[in-house]
């Protein structure tokens, strides 16, 4: 097993660890086809990271797509059942825009769909944090709540037409332009301070939550209690010190409605995990249930340096035409017990090897 | 403390930006030496500066090669990098504007031909007006386009307006004011926020 681990890259190791983690919490694997009807993505294109999708026409003339997303497919095929929660995870390749073209991205994700409650929200966040921990202990999980942000917008009377721009500023931690939006909309000084506070308050829950309650006192922010309850449920867990409240985590409010979160690992320049509660998407698809989930972007894990290999093979074994196939295969089998072996007639140009050996009639010698 | 990588834009703006960092207490004297080095560090302040092409600062920051950087709002509007925009340095002030020949009048029955280096900014601006346009992407000397009949108008950065005036052009509309912004990689910020905040607070204090 140790030998197998040494040839696995960070993403491959993560897949085994995450599948084991999710199954230990009763999640079952959801397997889907590479292709989905393009219509599914056209109707929900704002939910996708990018609206560019690889399409083709199948043998019946139907327009199909190489899937850019898995969540929509899981939701499309699900049924609403009172009192029940569907818990699934997936390990699939998706196809997304990358630079001027497209890229195949390995993604592991988890969805909790149905009659979800506070425990479901807690468990999903817990599994998000544990997912990050399987990859590296140097991680943080940023958590926000779109219901809190919407309620603050209502409390300060920010017009609907300015909310998208204000949300963008909050996502960019852009206080100076947020203040300009407040000025243009004649928001009061206290209202402006409340919005600025959403940007400037971030950090460990033990520090931020009291300041947040102080900032929002006097405003009817119902979502704040739900937000605080879920986060405080982690107080006695190891995960608590890795959580950060940060309202710059923003997702599309047409699909996401409550807790949203992103995970970061030190050394990787973008978030490796993203998720949230997306009841609004289910409502758009005609379903009555709630849902929360997240995805881990395994392609980013190659940025971690754990797998830097100095050599391509441990042993390069040279042989001549005078050596029989039997003798050569026996030598390779014996040497492979000590490490990786490449049998070649000559030294390949770019191959990095640790030891150079040669098989002769009298046996194997070091060169 | 871990080193903070700072991408500075090469040129006049970059020198002004460095002066602000220096005034805020994050100096790196070797940066002023007359040589062709591109990377300079001061371990005592935990900062490492490097010079990059101004339009590339946002790429270095977005991809994490730099933890923070300074670039114009025009670059952020044109390329929409996924970064934090933490501070308006209020220098390098200019505006993105529509300019045309002095006698130009817009015939709304025709598709407006717009020459620009900033195709996304131009498209978004005219989309907001519901105006149908034909974008002509140019890489430089944009002012010649309406003079030679290549375009009806241009969308470009205007500072004093002297270049426009000398070519018999004038500003028809200001799209948005532009100035230099301090941006940060979102992931780096999670692990280096203390030092980034220290820099911003020091800059705010020294600007007061």
mmCIF file of N, CA and C in Angstrom, chain A residues 308-316 340 342 347-355:
data_model
loop_
_atom_site.group_PDB
_atom_site.id
_atom_site.type_symbol
_atom_site.label_atom_id
_atom_site.label_comp_id
_atom_site.label_asym_id
_atom_site.label_seq_id
_atom_site.Cartn_x
_atom_site.Cartn_y
_atom_site.Cartn_z
ATOM 1 N N UNK A 308 6.628 16.503 -5.114
ATOM 2 C CA UNK A 308 7.758 16.833 -6.004
ATOM 3 C C UNK A 308 8.665 15.631 -6.119
ATOM 4 N N UNK A 309 8.837 15.105 -7.334
ATOM 5 C CA UNK A 309 9.666 13.924 -7.505
ATOM 6 C C UNK A 309 10.998 14.314 -8.099
ATOM 7 N N UNK A 310 12.101 13.849 -7.432
ATOM 8 C CA UNK A 310 13.425 14.159 -7.947
ATOM 9 C C UNK A 310 13.760 13.254 -9.121
ATOM 10 N N UNK A 311 13.278 11.987 -9.070
ATOM 11 C CA UNK A 311 13.611 11.005 -10.107
ATOM 12 C C UNK A 311 12.332 10.456 -10.722
ATOM 13 N N UNK A 312 12.446 10.083 -12.031
ATOM 14 C CA UNK A 312 11.328 9.438 -12.707
ATOM 15 C C UNK A 312 11.294 7.955 -12.341
ATOM 16 N N UNK A 313 12.456 7.347 -12.222
ATOM 17 C CA UNK A 313 12.549 5.942 -11.801
ATOM 18 C C UNK A 313 13.690 5.789 -10.820
ATOM 19 N N UNK A 314 13.616 4.747 -9.978
ATOM 20 C CA UNK A 314 14.724 4.488 -9.055
ATOM 21 C C UNK A 314 15.892 3.856 -9.802
ATOM 22 N N UNK A 315 15.584 2.882 -10.667
ATOM 23 C CA UNK A 315 16.657 2.152 -11.355
ATOM 24 C C UNK A 315 16.424 2.156 -12.864
ATOM 25 N N UNK A 316 17.449 2.526 -13.625
ATOM 26 C CA UNK A 316 17.420 2.361 -15.082
ATOM 27 C C UNK A 316 18.324 1.180 -15.386
ATOM 28 N N UNK A 340 11.172 1.408 -8.290
ATOM 29 C CA UNK A 340 10.672 1.387 -9.666
ATOM 30 C C UNK A 340 11.836 1.119 -10.625
ATOM 31 N N UNK A 342 13.045 0.779 -14.865
ATOM 32 C CA UNK A 342 12.772 0.931 -16.306
ATOM 33 C C UNK A 342 13.863 0.168 -17.044
ATOM 34 N N UNK A 347 20.097 4.927 -22.778
ATOM 35 C CA UNK A 347 19.615 5.889 -21.764
ATOM 36 C C UNK A 347 18.686 6.897 -22.442
ATOM 37 N N UNK A 348 17.374 6.910 -22.079
ATOM 38 C CA UNK A 348 16.452 7.891 -22.694
ATOM 39 C C UNK A 348 16.868 9.307 -22.335
ATOM 40 N N UNK A 349 16.660 10.222 -23.283
ATOM 41 C CA UNK A 349 17.189 11.593 -23.175
ATOM 42 C C UNK A 349 16.777 12.315 -21.896
ATOM 43 N N UNK A 350 15.508 12.341 -21.533
ATOM 44 C CA UNK A 350 15.081 13.209 -20.412
ATOM 45 C C UNK A 350 14.707 12.414 -19.174
ATOM 46 N N UNK A 351 15.097 11.162 -19.113
ATOM 47 C CA UNK A 351 14.717 10.340 -17.965
ATOM 48 C C UNK A 351 15.655 10.605 -16.792
ATOM 49 N N UNK A 352 15.067 10.886 -15.600
ATOM 50 C CA UNK A 352 15.896 11.104 -14.403
ATOM 51 C C UNK A 352 15.859 9.832 -13.570
ATOM 52 N N UNK A 353 17.013 9.234 -13.361
ATOM 53 C CA UNK A 353 17.079 7.973 -12.637
ATOM 54 C C UNK A 353 18.010 8.119 -11.449
ATOM 55 N N UNK A 354 17.768 7.289 -10.438
ATOM 56 C CA UNK A 354 18.581 7.370 -9.217
ATOM 57 C C UNK A 354 19.836 6.520 -9.390
ATOM 58 N N UNK A 355 19.642 5.298 -9.946
ATOM 59 C CA UNK A 355 20.792 4.389 -10.113
ATOM 60 C C UNK A 355 20.788 3.848 -11.534
#
